[in-house]
CSV table of C-alpha atoms in Angstrom, one decimal:
chain,number,residue,atom,x,y,z
A,16,UNK,CA,61.4,156.0,139.1
A,17,UNK,CA,61.0,151.9,139.3
A,18,UNK,CA,60.8,152.5,135.7
A,19,UNK,CA,64.2,154.0,135.8
A,20,UNK,CA,65.6,152.2,138.2
A,21,UNK,CA,64.7,148.9,136.3
A,22,UNK,CA,66.4,150.3,133.6
A,23,UNK,CA,69.4,150.5,135.6
A,24,UNK,CA,69.7,146.8,136.6
A,25,UNK,CA,68.5,145.6,133.0
A,26,UNK,CA,71.9,147.7,131.2
A,27,UNK,CA,74.2,146.5,134.1
A,28,UNK,CA,72.9,142.5,133.7
A,29,UNK,CA,74.2,143.2,129.8
A,30,UNK,CA,77.1,144.7,130.9
A,31,UNK,CA,78.2,142.5,133.2
A,32,UNK,CA,77.3,139.4,130.7
A,33,UNK,CA,79.1,141.3,127.9
A,34,UNK,CA,82.2,141.2,130.4
A,35,UNK,CA,82.3,137.2,131.1
A,36,UNK,CA,83.1,135.5,127.8
A,37,UNK,CA,86.6,138.4,128.0
A,38,UNK,CA,86.9,136.4,131.6
A,39,UNK,CA,86.6,133.4,130.4
A,40,UNK,CA,89.1,134.2,127.5
A,41,UNK,CA,91.9,134.3,129.4
A,42,UNK,CA,94.8,133.8,127.4
A,43,UNK,CA,97.9,131.4,129.0
A,44,UNK,CA,100.7,131.2,126.2
A,45,UNK,CA,100.6,131.3,122.4
A,46,UNK,CA,102.2,129.9,118.9
A,47,UNK,CA,105.6,129.4,118.3
A,48,UNK,CA,105.4,127.6,115.9
A,49,UNK,CA,102.5,126.3,113.2
A,50,UNK,CA,102.7,124.0,109.9
A,51,UNK,CA,99.9,122.8,107.5
A,52,UNK,CA,96.4,123.1,110.0
A,53,UNK,CA,95.8,124.0,113.3
A,54,UNK,CA,92.7,125.3,114.2
A,55,UNK,CA,91.0,126.7,117.9
A,56,UNK,CA,87.9,128.2,118.9
A,57,UNK,CA,88.3,131.0,117.1
A,58,UNK,CA,89.7,129.6,113.4
A,59,UNK,CA,92.5,128.9,112.2
A,60,UNK,CA,95.8,129.5,114.8
A,61,UNK,CA,99.0,131.8,113.5
A,62,UNK,CA,102.4,132.3,114.6
A,63,UNK,CA,102.4,134.7,117.7
A,64,UNK,CA,98.4,134.0,118.3
A,65,UNK,CA,96.9,133.8,122.3
A,66,UNK,CA,96.0,130.7,122.8
A,67,UNK,CA,93.0,131.0,126.0
A,68,UNK,CA,91.6,129.1,129.0
A,69,UNK,CA,89.2,126.5,127.6
A,70,UNK,CA,90.1,125.8,124.8
A,71,UNK,CA,90.5,123.2,122.4
A,72,UNK,CA,93.4,123.1,119.7
A,73,UNK,CA,93.3,120.3,117.1
A,74,UNK,CA,96.0,119.6,113.7
A,75,UNK,CA,94.4,118.0,111.1
A,76,UNK,CA,96.9,115.0,110.0
A,77,UNK,CA,100.1,116.8,108.9
A,78,UNK,CA,99.4,120.0,111.4
A,79,UNK,CA,102.4,120.8,114.1
A,80,UNK,CA,101.7,123.3,116.5
A,81,UNK,CA,104.1,124.5,119.8
A,82,UNK,CA,102.7,126.4,121.7
A,83,UNK,CA,105.2,128.7,125.2
A,84,UNK,CA,102.5,129.1,128.0
A,85,UNK,CA,103.0,131.8,130.7
A,86,UNK,CA,105.7,129.7,132.7
A,87,UNK,CA,107.6,128.6,130.0
A,88,UNK,CA,106.3,125.3,129.6
A,89,UNK,CA,106.6,123.7,126.5
A,90,UNK,CA,104.0,122.2,124.5
A,91,UNK,CA,104.2,120.3,121.2
A,92,UNK,CA,100.8,118.7,119.4
A,93,UNK,CA,101.6,116.9,116.2
A,94,UNK,CA,99.3,115.5,113.7
A,95,UNK,CA,95.5,114.2,114.4
A,96,UNK,CA,95.2,115.6,118.0
A,97,UNK,CA,93.1,117.3,120.3
A,98,UNK,CA,94.2,118.9,123.6
A,99,UNK,CA,92.0,121.4,125.7
A,100,UNK,CA,93.8,123.7,127.9
A,101,UNK,CA,91.5,123.1,131.4
A,102,UNK,CA,92.5,124.8,134.2
A,103,UNK,CA,95.4,127.4,134.5
A,104,UNK,CA,95.8,129.6,137.1
A,105,UNK,CA,98.5,132.3,136.8
A,106,UNK,CA,99.8,133.8,140.1
A,107,UNK,CA,102.0,137.1,140.2
A,108,UNK,CA,105.1,135.4,139.8
A,109,UNK,CA,106.0,134.2,136.8
A,110,UNK,CA,104.7,130.7,137.5
A,111,UNK,CA,101.3,128.5,138.0
A,112,UNK,CA,99.5,127.4,140.7
A,113,UNK,CA,97.5,124.8,138.7
A,114,UNK,CA,97.7,123.6,134.6
A,115,UNK,CA,96.1,120.9,133.6
A,116,UNK,CA,95.6,120.0,130.2
A,117,UNK,CA,93.7,116.9,129.0
A,118,UNK,CA,94.4,115.0,125.8
A,119,UNK,CA,91.9,113.3,123.5
A,120,UNK,CA,94.1,112.1,121.7
A,121,UNK,CA,97.3,112.4,118.9
A,122,UNK,CA,100.6,112.9,120.4
A,123,UNK,CA,102.6,115.0,122.6
A,124,UNK,CA,105.6,116.3,124.1
A,125,UNK,CA,105.7,118.6,127.1
A,126,UNK,CA,108.4,120.7,128.5
A,127,UNK,CA,107.7,121.2,132.1
A,128,UNK,CA,108.5,125.2,132.3
A,129,UNK,CA,109.7,127.1,135.6
A,130,UNK,CA,106.3,126.3,138.2
A,131,UNK,CA,106.4,123.9,140.6
A,132,UNK,CA,106.2,119.5,139.4
A,133,UNK,CA,102.3,119.3,141.0
A,134,UNK,CA,100.9,122.3,139.5
A,135,UNK,CA,100.9,120.1,136.3
A,136,UNK,CA,98.6,118.0,135.7
A,137,UNK,CA,98.1,115.6,132.0
A,138,UNK,CA,94.8,114.0,131.8
A,139,UNK,CA,94.4,111.3,129.3
A,140,UNK,CA,91.9,108.4,128.7
A,141,UNK,CA,93.1,105.8,130.5
A,142,UNK,CA,94.5,107.7,132.9
A,143,UNK,CA,96.6,110.8,134.7
A,144,UNK,CA,100.3,111.7,134.0
A,145,UNK,CA,101.5,113.0,136.9
A,146,UNK,CA,104.4,115.6,136.2
A,147,UNK,CA,108.0,115.1,138.5
A,148,UNK,CA,110.2,118.0,136.7
A,149,UNK,CA,109.7,116.6,133.3
A,150,UNK,CA,110.0,116.6,129.9
A,151,UNK,CA,107.7,113.5,128.0
A,152,UNK,CA,106.1,111.9,124.8
A,153,UNK,CA,102.8,110.9,125.0
A,154,UNK,CA,100.4,109.2,122.9
A,155,UNK,CA,97.0,108.5,122.9
A,156,UNK,CA,95.1,106.4,120.4
A,157,UNK,CA,91.8,106.0,118.7
A,158,UNK,CA,90.2,103.2,121.6
A,159,UNK,CA,92.1,105.8,125.0
A,160,UNK,CA,95.0,103.5,124.1
A,161,UNK,CA,98.6,105.6,125.9
A,162,UNK,CA,102.2,105.7,125.7
A,163,UNK,CA,104.4,107.8,127.6
A,164,UNK,CA,108.1,108.3,127.2
A,165,UNK,CA,110.7,110.2,129.1
A,166,UNK,CA,113.0,111.6,128.0
A,167,UNK,CA,114.2,114.1,131.1
A,168,UNK,CA,112.9,114.3,134.5
A,169,UNK,CA,110.8,111.9,136.2
A,170,UNK,CA,107.1,110.9,135.6
A,171,UNK,CA,104.6,108.6,137.5
A,172,UNK,CA,100.8,107.3,135.2
A,173,UNK,CA,98.1,106.3,137.6
A,174,UNK,CA,95.1,104.8,136.1
A,175,UNK,CA,92.6,102.1,137.2
A,176,UNK,CA,94.9,99.1,136.9
A,177,UNK,CA,97.5,101.2,139.3
A,178,UNK,CA,100.0,103.7,139.2
A,179,UNK,CA,104.1,102.9,137.3
A,180,UNK,CA,106.9,105.4,137.9
A,181,UNK,CA,108.8,106.5,134.4
A,182,UNK,CA,112.4,107.0,136.5
A,183,UNK,CA,115.4,106.6,133.8
A,184,UNK,CA,115.3,108.1,130.4
A,185,UNK,CA,113.5,106.6,127.0
A,186,UNK,CA,110.8,104.5,129.7
A,187,UNK,CA,108.1,103.9,128.3
A,188,UNK,CA,104.6,102.3,129.7
A,189,UNK,CA,101.6,101.6,128.5
A,190,UNK,CA,97.9,102.2,129.5
A,191,UNK,CA,94.3,100.5,128.1
A,192,UNK,CA,91.3,102.6,129.5
A,193,UNK,CA,90.2,99.5,131.1
A,194,UNK,CA,93.3,99.7,133.3
A,195,UNK,CA,95.5,96.8,131.6
A,196,UNK,CA,99.2,98.0,132.0
A,197,UNK,CA,102.5,97.9,131.5
A,198,UNK,CA,105.3,97.5,133.8
A,199,UNK,CA,108.4,100.8,132.5
A,200,UNK,CA,110.7,99.4,130.1
A,201,UNK,CA,113.2,100.6,127.7
A,202,UNK,CA,111.2,102.0,124.1
A,203,UNK,CA,112.4,100.1,121.2
A,204,UNK,CA,111.0,100.4,117.1
A,205,UNK,CA,108.6,97.8,118.3
A,206,UNK,CA,106.0,100.1,120.6
A,207,UNK,CA,104.9,101.0,117.1
A,208,UNK,CA,103.2,97.7,117.1
A,209,UNK,CA,101.9,96.7,119.7
A,210,UNK,CA,100.1,100.8,119.4
A,211,UNK,CA,98.7,99.4,116.3
A,212,UNK,CA,100.1,102.8,114.0
A,213,UNK,CA,103.6,103.5,112.5
A,214,UNK,CA,102.9,107.2,113.2
A,215,UNK,CA,102.4,107.2,117.0
A,216,UNK,CA,105.8,108.9,118.5
A,217,UNK,CA,106.3,111.1,115.5
A,218,UNK,CA,109.2,113.1,117.2
A,219,UNK,CA,111.0,110.2,118.7
A,220,UNK,CA,111.0,109.1,115.1
A,221,UNK,CA,111.6,111.9,113.2
A,222,UNK,CA,108.7,112.0,111.2
A,223,UNK,CA,107.8,115.2,112.9
A,224,UNK,CA,110.6,117.6,113.9
A,225,UNK,CA,110.1,119.5,115.7
A,226,UNK,CA,112.5,124.1,115.7
A,227,UNK,CA,113.9,125.4,119.1
A,228,UNK,CA,115.3,123.2,122.1
A,229,UNK,CA,112.1,121.4,121.8
A,230,UNK,CA,113.6,119.5,118.7
A,231,UNK,CA,116.7,118.4,121.0
A,232,UNK,CA,115.5,116.2,123.0
A,233,UNK,CA,114.6,113.2,122.0
A,234,UNK,CA,115.7,110.2,120.3
A,235,UNK,CA,115.9,106.7,122.0
A,236,UNK,CA,117.3,104.5,119.3
A,237,UNK,CA,113.7,104.7,117.4
A,238,UNK,CA,115.1,107.3,115.2
A,239,UNK,CA,115.2,103.8,112.9
A,240,UNK,CA,111.3,102.8,112.2
A,241,UNK,CA,110.9,105.9,110.4
A,242,UNK,CA,107.3,105.1,109.5
A,243,UNK,CA,106.3,106.4,106.6
A,244,UNK,CA,104.7,109.4,106.1
A,245,UNK,CA,101.0,108.8,104.8
A,246,UNK,CA,100.5,112.8,104.3
A,247,UNK,CA,103.4,113.2,101.7
A,248,UNK,CA,103.6,111.6,97.9
A,249,UNK,CA,106.5,109.1,98.5
A,250,UNK,CA,109.9,110.6,97.6
A,251,UNK,CA,111.7,108.6,94.6
A,252,UNK,CA,114.5,106.5,95.5
A,253,UNK,CA,117.9,108.4,95.9
A,254,UNK,CA,119.7,107.9,92.8
A,255,UNK,CA,123.7,107.3,92.5
A,256,UNK,CA,125.3,110.2,90.1
A,257,UNK,CA,126.1,109.0,86.9
A,258,UNK,CA,130.3,108.5,87.1
A,259,UNK,CA,131.6,112.0,84.1
A,260,UNK,CA,132.2,110.7,80.7
A,261,UNK,CA,135.6,111.1,79.8
A,262,UNK,CA,136.8,110.3,76.8
A,263,UNK,CA,139.3,107.2,76.4
A,264,UNK,CA,143.3,108.2,76.4
A,265,UNK,CA,144.4,109.0,73.0
A,266,UNK,CA,146.2,105.6,72.8
A,267,UNK,CA,150.0,106.4,71.4
A,268,UNK,CA,151.1,104.5,68.4
A,269,UNK,CA,153.7,102.1,68.8
A,270,UNK,CA,157.3,102.4,67.3
A,271,UNK,CA,157.8,100.7,64.3
A,272,UNK,CA,159.5,97.7,65.1
A,273,UNK,CA,162.8,97.6,62.3
A,274,UNK,CA,162.3,94.1,60.8
A,275,UNK,CA,165.7,92.1,60.2
A,276,UNK,CA,166.6,91.9,56.1
A,277,UNK,CA,166.5,88.9,54.3
A,278,UNK,CA,169.6,88.6,52.3
A,279,UNK,CA,167.3,86.4,49.7
A,280,UNK,CA,165.1,87.3,47.8
A,281,UNK,CA,162.9,90.6,50.0
A,282,UNK,CA,158.6,89.9,49.4
A,283,UNK,CA,158.7,93.2,48.2
A,284,UNK,CA,161.2,92.5,45.2
A,285,UNK,CA,159.3,91.2,42.9
A,286,UNK,CA,156.8,88.3,43.0
A,287,UNK,CA,157.0,85.0,42.6
A,288,UNK,CA,155.0,84.3,39.4
A,289,UNK,CA,158.1,86.7,37.6
A,290,UNK,CA,161.1,84.9,38.6
A,291,UNK,CA,162.8,83.3,35.5
A,292,UNK,CA,161.5,79.2,34.3
A,293,UNK,CA,165.5,78.3,35.0
A,294,UNK,CA,164.4,78.2,38.5
A,295,UNK,CA,161.3,76.4,37.8
A,296,UNK,CA,161.3,72.3,37.6
A,297,UNK,CA,161.5,70.9,34.4
A,298,UNK,CA,157.5,71.0,34.1
A,299,UNK,CA,154.9,73.0,32.4
A,300,UNK,CA,152.8,75.6,33.9
A,301,UNK,CA,149.5,74.0,34.0
A,302,UNK,CA,148.0,77.5,32.3
A,303,UNK,CA,150.3,77.0,29.3
A,304,UNK,CA,150.2,73.3,28.9
A,305,UNK,CA,146.5,73.4,27.3
A,306,UNK,CA,146.3,74.7,23.3
A,307,UNK,CA,150.0,76.0,23.2
A,308,UNK,CA,151.8,75.0,20.2
A,309,UNK,CA,155.0,74.7,19.3
A,310,UNK,CA,157.0,75.0,16.4
A,311,UNK,CA,156.5,71.3,15.6
A,312,UNK,CA,152.8,72.5,14.9
A,313,UNK,CA,152.0,70.7,17.9
A,314,UNK,CA,149.6,70.9,20.4
A,315,UNK,CA,151.9,70.1,24.4
A,316,UNK,CA,155.5,69.4,23.3
A,317,UNK,CA,156.7,71.9,24.8
A,318,UNK,CA,158.2,69.9,27.4
A,319,UNK,CA,159.1,67.2,24.8
A,320,UNK,CA,161.2,70.4,22.5
A,321,UNK,CA,163.0,71.2,25.6
A,322,UNK,CA,165.5,68.4,27.3
A,323,UNK,CA,165.3,67.2,23.3
A,324,UNK,CA,167.7,70.8,23.0
A,325,UNK,CA,168.8,69.8,26.2
A,326,UNK,CA,170.4,66.1,25.0
A,327,UNK,CA,172.3,68.7,21.8
A,328,UNK,CA,173.7,71.1,24.1
A,329,UNK,CA,175.2,67.8,26.1
A,330,UNK,CA,175.9,66.1,23.4
A,331,UNK,CA,178.6,69.7,22.3
A,332,UNK,CA,179.8,69.3,25.4
A,333,UNK,CA,180.8,65.6,25.2
A,334,UNK,CA,182.7,66.3,21.9
A,335,UNK,CA,183.8,69.9,23.3
A,336,UNK,CA,185.9,67.8,26.3
A,337,UNK,CA,187.3,65.2,23.4
A,338,UNK,CA,188.8,67.9,21.8
A,339,UNK,CA,190.9,69.3,25.5
A,340,UNK,CA,191.5,65.3,25.7
A,341,UNK,CA,193.8,64.8,22.4
A,342,UNK,CA,195.1,68.6,22.6
A,343,UNK,CA,196.4,67.7,25.4
A,344,UNK,CA,197.2,64.3,24.5
A,345,UNK,CA,199.3,65.3,21.3
A,346,UNK,CA,201.2,68.1,24.1
A,347,UNK,CA,202.0,64.9,25.7
A,348,UNK,CA,203.8,63.8,23.1
Protein backbone atom coordinates (compact mmCIF):
# COMPACT_ATOMS: atom_id res chain seq x y z
CA UNK A 1 0.00 0.00 0.00
CA UNK A 2 2.75 2.38 0.97
CA UNK A 3 4.52 1.38 -2.18
CA UNK A 4 1.69 2.56 -4.37
CA UNK A 5 1.37 5.77 -2.40
CA UNK A 6 5.06 6.53 -2.87
CA UNK A 7 4.75 5.97 -6.60
CA UNK A 8 1.72 8.28 -6.83
CA UNK A 9 3.58 11.09 -5.01
CA UNK A 10 6.56 10.69 -7.32
CA UNK A 11 4.37 10.91 -10.44
CA UNK A 12 2.67 14.05 -9.10
CA UNK A 13 6.01 15.73 -8.44
CA UNK A 14 7.19 14.96 -11.95
CA UNK A 15 4.00 16.42 -13.39
CA UNK A 16 4.37 19.59 -11.32
CA UNK A 17 8.01 19.98 -12.29
CA UNK A 18 7.08 19.56 -15.94
CA UNK A 19 4.40 22.23 -15.70
CA UNK A 20 6.68 24.76 -13.95
CA UNK A 21 8.63 25.80 -17.08
CA UNK A 22 5.35 26.32 -18.90
CA UNK A 23 4.20 28.68 -16.16
CA UNK A 24 7.54 30.52 -16.30
CA UNK A 25 7.29 30.97 -20.08
CA UNK A 26 4.22 33.19 -19.95
CA UNK A 27 3.72 34.97 -23.31
CA UNK A 28 3.70 38.75 -22.90
CA UNK A 29 3.85 40.00 -26.49
CA UNK A 30 4.92 39.19 -30.02
CA UNK A 31 7.27 40.34 -32.77
CA UNK A 32 5.77 42.52 -35.51
CA UNK A 33 8.90 43.46 -37.46
CA UNK A 34 12.12 41.46 -37.76
CA UNK A 35 15.11 42.44 -39.90
CA UNK A 36 18.37 40.55 -40.41
CA UNK A 37 18.83 38.48 -37.21
CA UNK A 38 17.00 38.61 -33.89
CA UNK A 39 17.17 35.74 -31.40
CA UNK A 40 15.35 34.78 -28.23
CA UNK A 41 15.58 32.06 -25.65
CA UNK A 42 14.36 29.40 -28.09
CA UNK A 43 16.36 30.53 -31.10
CA UNK A 44 15.68 32.91 -34.02
CA UNK A 45 12.66 35.17 -33.67
CA UNK A 46 10.41 35.72 -36.66
CA UNK A 47 7.38 37.91 -37.30
CA UNK A 48 4.42 36.83 -35.10
CA UNK A 49 6.74 34.87 -32.81
CA UNK A 50 5.66 35.23 -29.19
CA UNK A 51 8.04 36.60 -26.59
CA UNK A 52 7.87 35.56 -22.95
CA UNK A 53 8.60 36.83 -19.51
CA UNK A 54 12.27 36.50 -18.48
CA UNK A 55 13.28 36.02 -22.13
CA UNK A 56 16.45 37.70 -23.35
CA UNK A 57 16.23 39.26 -26.82
CA UNK A 58 19.40 39.88 -28.81
CA UNK A 59 20.02 41.49 -32.19
CA UNK A 60 22.94 41.19 -34.57
CA UNK A 61 25.09 44.15 -35.61
CA UNK A 62 22.52 44.87 -38.34
CA UNK A 63 19.46 43.41 -36.61
CA UNK A 64 16.20 45.14 -35.76
CA UNK A 65 13.15 43.88 -33.88
CA UNK A 66 9.85 45.59 -33.12
CA UNK A 67 7.61 44.13 -30.42
CA UNK A 68 4.11 44.84 -29.11
CA UNK A 69 3.13 43.81 -25.57
CA UNK A 70 -0.34 42.77 -24.47
CA UNK A 71 -1.24 46.22 -23.15
CA UNK A 72 -0.18 47.95 -26.40
CA UNK A 73 3.29 49.01 -25.26
CA UNK A 74 5.77 49.11 -28.16
CA UNK A 75 9.47 48.37 -27.93
CA UNK A 76 11.98 48.67 -30.80
CA UNK A 77 15.34 46.95 -30.34
CA UNK A 78 18.08 48.22 -32.65
CA UNK A 79 21.34 46.70 -33.77
CA UNK A 80 23.81 45.13 -31.36
CA UNK A 81 21.37 45.11 -28.45
CA UNK A 82 20.50 42.88 -25.52
CA UNK A 83 17.39 43.26 -23.34
CA UNK A 84 15.47 41.07 -20.88
CA UNK A 85 11.75 41.28 -20.14
CA UNK A 86 12.36 41.19 -16.42
CA UNK A 87 8.90 41.47 -14.88
CA UNK A 88 5.44 41.35 -16.39
CA UNK A 89 2.30 41.23 -14.26
CA UNK A 90 -0.88 41.34 -16.34
CA UNK A 91 -4.40 42.02 -15.06
CA UNK A 92 -7.79 41.43 -16.66
CA UNK A 93 -8.36 45.02 -17.85
CA UNK A 94 -5.99 44.89 -20.84
CA UNK A 95 -3.30 46.60 -18.79
CA UNK A 96 -0.36 45.55 -16.67
CA UNK A 97 0.35 46.08 -13.03
CA UNK A 98 4.07 45.85 -13.60
CA UNK A 99 6.27 45.84 -16.71
CA UNK A 100 10.01 46.05 -16.19
CA UNK A 101 12.68 45.54 -18.80
CA UNK A 102 16.41 45.40 -18.20
CA UNK A 103 18.52 46.90 -21.01
CA UNK A 104 22.08 45.59 -20.93
CA UNK A 105 23.38 47.32 -24.08
CA UNK A 106 22.28 48.71 -27.42
CA UNK A 107 19.73 51.17 -28.71
CA UNK A 108 15.98 51.22 -28.11
CA UNK A 109 12.72 53.09 -28.61
CA UNK A 110 9.91 52.89 -26.07
CA UNK A 111 6.26 53.91 -26.51
CA UNK A 112 3.95 53.41 -23.50
CA UNK A 113 0.73 51.41 -23.82
CA UNK A 114 -2.61 51.46 -21.99
CA UNK A 115 -1.30 50.83 -18.49
CA UNK A 116 -0.73 53.37 -15.75
CA UNK A 117 2.57 55.22 -16.05
CA UNK A 118 3.75 53.98 -12.69
CA UNK A 119 3.61 50.40 -13.98
CA UNK A 120 6.54 50.90 -16.35
CA UNK A 121 10.19 50.82 -15.43
CA UNK A 122 13.36 50.55 -17.55
CA UNK A 123 16.57 49.52 -15.82
CA UNK A 124 20.02 50.47 -17.24
CA UNK A 125 23.55 50.13 -15.82
CA UNK A 126 23.59 53.88 -15.05
CA UNK A 127 20.15 54.21 -13.46
CA UNK A 128 16.40 53.81 -13.85
CA UNK A 129 14.07 55.49 -16.34
CA UNK A 130 10.67 56.31 -14.90
CA UNK A 131 7.92 56.61 -17.51
CA UNK A 132 5.25 59.30 -17.41
CA UNK A 133 2.97 58.36 -20.33
CA UNK A 134 5.78 58.79 -22.70
CA UNK A 135 7.84 57.97 -25.77
CA UNK A 136 11.63 58.16 -25.84
CA UNK A 137 14.80 56.71 -27.33
CA UNK A 138 17.64 55.48 -25.16
CA UNK A 139 21.11 54.07 -25.71
CA UNK A 140 23.30 51.92 -23.45
CA UNK A 141 27.00 51.81 -24.30
CA UNK A 142 29.44 48.95 -23.62
CA UNK A 143 30.68 50.74 -20.48
CA UNK A 144 27.14 51.34 -19.20
CA UNK A 145 26.93 54.99 -20.26
CA UNK A 146 23.25 55.74 -20.89
CA UNK A 147 21.59 58.47 -22.95
CA UNK A 148 17.86 59.26 -22.97
CA UNK A 149 16.12 61.49 -25.54
CA UNK A 150 12.50 62.43 -24.83
CA UNK A 151 10.07 62.34 -27.78
CA UNK A 152 6.69 62.72 -26.10
CA UNK A 153 5.24 63.13 -22.61
CA UNK A 154 7.72 63.23 -19.74
CA UNK A 155 10.33 61.02 -18.13
CA UNK A 156 12.59 60.92 -15.12
CA UNK A 157 16.07 59.43 -14.88
CA UNK A 158 17.52 58.56 -11.49
CA UNK A 159 21.01 57.22 -10.79
CA UNK A 160 23.68 57.29 -8.08
CA UNK A 161 24.19 61.00 -8.74
CA UNK A 162 20.54 62.03 -8.34
CA UNK A 163 17.57 62.49 -10.68
CA UNK A 164 16.91 64.50 -13.84
CA UNK A 165 13.55 65.49 -15.27
CA UNK A 166 12.95 65.42 -19.05
CA UNK A 167 9.92 67.57 -19.82
CA UNK A 168 10.51 69.16 -23.24
CA UNK A 169 10.54 67.31 -26.52
CA UNK A 170 14.13 66.43 -27.58
CA UNK A 171 15.46 66.90 -24.03
CA UNK A 172 18.50 64.70 -23.48
CA UNK A 173 20.34 63.38 -20.41
CA UNK A 174 23.61 61.42 -20.39
CA UNK A 175 24.53 59.42 -17.28
CA UNK A 176 27.38 57.13 -16.27
CA UNK A 177 27.38 54.21 -13.84
CA UNK A 178 29.68 56.15 -11.45
CA UNK A 179 26.99 58.79 -10.87
CA UNK A 180 28.10 61.47 -13.34
CA UNK A 181 25.04 62.92 -15.04
CA UNK A 182 24.49 65.83 -17.39
CA UNK A 183 21.75 68.41 -17.06
CA UNK A 184 18.76 68.03 -19.35
CA UNK A 185 19.39 69.92 -22.60
CA UNK A 186 18.25 69.76 -26.21
CA UNK A 187 19.90 66.95 -28.13
CA UNK A 188 22.13 67.68 -31.13
CA UNK A 189 24.53 65.64 -33.30
CA UNK A 190 27.43 66.32 -30.93
CA UNK A 191 25.99 63.73 -28.56
CA UNK A 192 27.35 60.99 -30.82
CA UNK A 193 30.88 62.19 -30.08
CA UNK A 194 30.05 62.38 -26.37
CA UNK A 195 28.89 58.76 -26.45
CA UNK A 196 31.90 57.73 -28.53
CA UNK A 197 29.71 55.87 -31.01
CA UNK A 198 28.52 57.27 -34.34
CA UNK A 199 25.96 54.44 -34.51
CA UNK A 200 24.19 55.41 -31.30
CA UNK A 201 20.57 56.61 -31.52
CA UNK A 202 20.04 55.30 -35.08
CA UNK A 203 16.27 55.84 -34.98
CA UNK A 204 16.83 59.58 -34.59
CA UNK A 205 19.55 59.83 -37.22
CA UNK A 206 17.53 57.75 -39.69
CA UNK A 207 20.24 55.12 -39.94
CA UNK A 208 17.68 52.48 -38.93
CA UNK A 209 14.09 53.01 -40.01
CA UNK A 210 11.14 51.78 -38.01
CA UNK A 211 7.79 50.65 -39.39
CA UNK A 212 4.33 51.80 -38.39
CA UNK A 213 3.40 54.66 -36.07
CA UNK A 214 6.45 54.11 -33.89
CA UNK A 215 8.60 55.22 -36.81
CA UNK A 216 6.82 58.57 -37.13
CA UNK A 217 8.37 59.82 -33.89
CA UNK A 218 11.82 61.26 -33.61
CA UNK A 219 13.83 63.71 -35.62
CA UNK A 220 15.14 66.40 -33.22
CA UNK A 221 17.45 67.66 -36.01
CA UNK A 222 19.54 64.52 -35.67
CA UNK A 223 18.99 63.35 -39.25
CA UNK A 224 21.83 65.59 -40.45
CA UNK A 225 24.27 63.45 -38.45
CA UNK A 226 23.46 60.37 -40.59
CA UNK A 227 26.23 58.11 -39.18
CA UNK A 228 27.67 55.72 -41.70
CA UNK A 229 26.43 52.13 -41.70
CA UNK A 230 29.37 49.82 -41.14
CA UNK A 231 27.40 46.65 -41.71
CA UNK A 232 26.67 47.51 -45.32
CA UNK A 233 28.84 48.33 -48.27
CA UNK A 234 29.09 52.06 -48.78
CA UNK A 235 26.93 53.03 -51.75
CA UNK A 236 28.69 54.67 -54.69
CA UNK A 237 28.38 58.43 -54.97
CA UNK A 238 25.40 59.63 -56.92
CA UNK A 239 26.22 60.52 -60.49
CA UNK A 240 24.16 63.02 -62.34
CA UNK A 241 22.67 61.47 -65.46
CA UNK A 242 24.51 62.41 -68.61
CA UNK A 243 22.52 64.76 -70.80
CA UNK A 244 21.13 63.15 -73.89
CA UNK A 245 23.25 63.82 -76.87
CA UNK A 246 21.51 65.80 -79.55
CA UNK A 247 22.66 66.25 -83.07
CA UNK A 248 23.62 69.83 -83.78
CA UNK A 249 21.04 71.67 -85.86
CA UNK A 250 21.81 71.57 -89.52
CA UNK A 251 23.15 74.83 -90.72
CA UNK A 252 21.09 76.27 -93.50
CA UNK A 253 22.94 77.45 -96.52
CA UNK A 254 23.17 81.21 -96.58
CA UNK A 255 21.84 82.84 -99.71
CA UNK A 256 24.71 83.65 -101.99
CA UNK A 257 25.32 87.35 -102.27
CA UNK A 258 25.34 88.74 -105.74
CA UNK A 259 28.68 90.16 -106.66
CA UNK A 260 28.67 93.55 -108.38
CA UNK A 261 29.48 93.40 -112.05
CA UNK A 262 32.81 94.98 -112.74
CA UNK A 263 32.88 97.07 -115.87
CA UNK A 264 36.47 96.31 -116.51
CA UNK A 265 38.21 93.06 -117.00
CA UNK A 266 36.37 90.33 -115.08
CA UNK A 267 38.58 87.68 -113.55
CA UNK A 268 36.87 84.80 -115.33
CA UNK A 269 37.12 86.25 -118.88
CA UNK A 270 40.75 85.81 -119.56
CA UNK A 271 43.81 84.93 -117.52
CA UNK A 272 46.27 87.65 -116.85
CA UNK A 273 48.97 86.14 -119.08
CA UNK A 274 46.61 86.11 -122.12
CA UNK A 275 46.56 89.87 -122.44
CA UNK A 276 47.88 91.17 -125.79
CA UNK A 277 51.46 92.38 -125.96
CA UNK A 278 50.59 95.96 -126.76
CA UNK A 279 49.06 96.39 -123.30
CA UNK A 280 52.42 95.60 -121.70
CA UNK A 281 55.28 98.10 -121.40
CA UNK A 282 58.04 97.89 -123.98
CA UNK A 283 60.22 95.46 -122.26
CA UNK A 284 60.96 91.88 -123.07
CA UNK A 285 59.29 89.03 -121.14
CA UNK A 286 61.66 87.26 -118.86
CA UNK A 287 60.93 83.90 -120.44
CA UNK A 288 61.34 85.25 -124.00
CA UNK A 289 64.63 87.14 -123.66
CA UNK A 290 66.90 84.22 -123.26
CA UNK A 291 67.98 82.17 -126.29
CA UNK A 292 65.48 83.85 -128.68
CA UNK A 293 66.77 84.68 -132.26
CA UNK A 294 65.05 87.43 -134.17
CA UNK A 295 65.23 88.13 -137.86
CA UNK A 296 68.75 89.40 -137.68
CA UNK A 297 69.89 86.12 -136.16
CA UNK A 298 71.19 87.73 -132.97
CA UNK A 299 69.93 86.70 -129.63
CA UNK A 300 68.27 89.24 -127.39
CA UNK A 301 67.59 91.85 -130.15
CA UNK A 302 63.86 91.68 -129.85
CA UNK A 303 63.62 95.07 -128.19
CA UNK A 304 65.96 96.80 -130.68
CA UNK A 305 64.11 95.54 -133.74
CA UNK A 306 60.83 96.58 -132.21
CA UNK A 307 62.08 100.11 -131.57
CA UNK A 308 63.39 100.32 -135.16
CA UNK A 309 59.97 99.35 -136.41
CA UNK A 310 58.38 102.11 -134.33
CA UNK A 311 60.80 104.77 -135.73
CA UNK A 312 60.03 103.66 -139.25
CA UNK A 313 56.30 103.93 -138.51
CA UNK A 314 56.78 107.48 -137.14
CA UNK A 315 58.63 108.62 -140.29
CA UNK A 316 55.78 107.39 -142.49
CA UNK A 317 53.34 109.28 -140.34
CA UNK A 318 55.38 112.53 -140.70
CA UNK A 319 55.48 112.20 -144.49
CA UNK A 320 51.69 111.86 -144.56
CA UNK A 321 51.34 115.03 -142.57
CA UNK A 322 53.68 116.93 -144.89
CA UNK A 323 51.72 115.82 -147.85
CA UNK A 324 48.53 117.01 -146.23
CA UNK A 325 50.06 120.40 -145.60
CA UNK A 326 51.22 120.72 -149.21
CA UNK A 327 47.84 119.75 -150.47
CA UNK A 328 46.11 122.27 -148.27
CA UNK A 329 48.59 124.96 -149.31
CA UNK A 330 47.98 124.44 -153.00
CA UNK A 331 44.21 124.49 -152.43
CA UNK A 332 44.62 127.79 -150.69
CA UNK A 333 46.34 129.29 -153.62
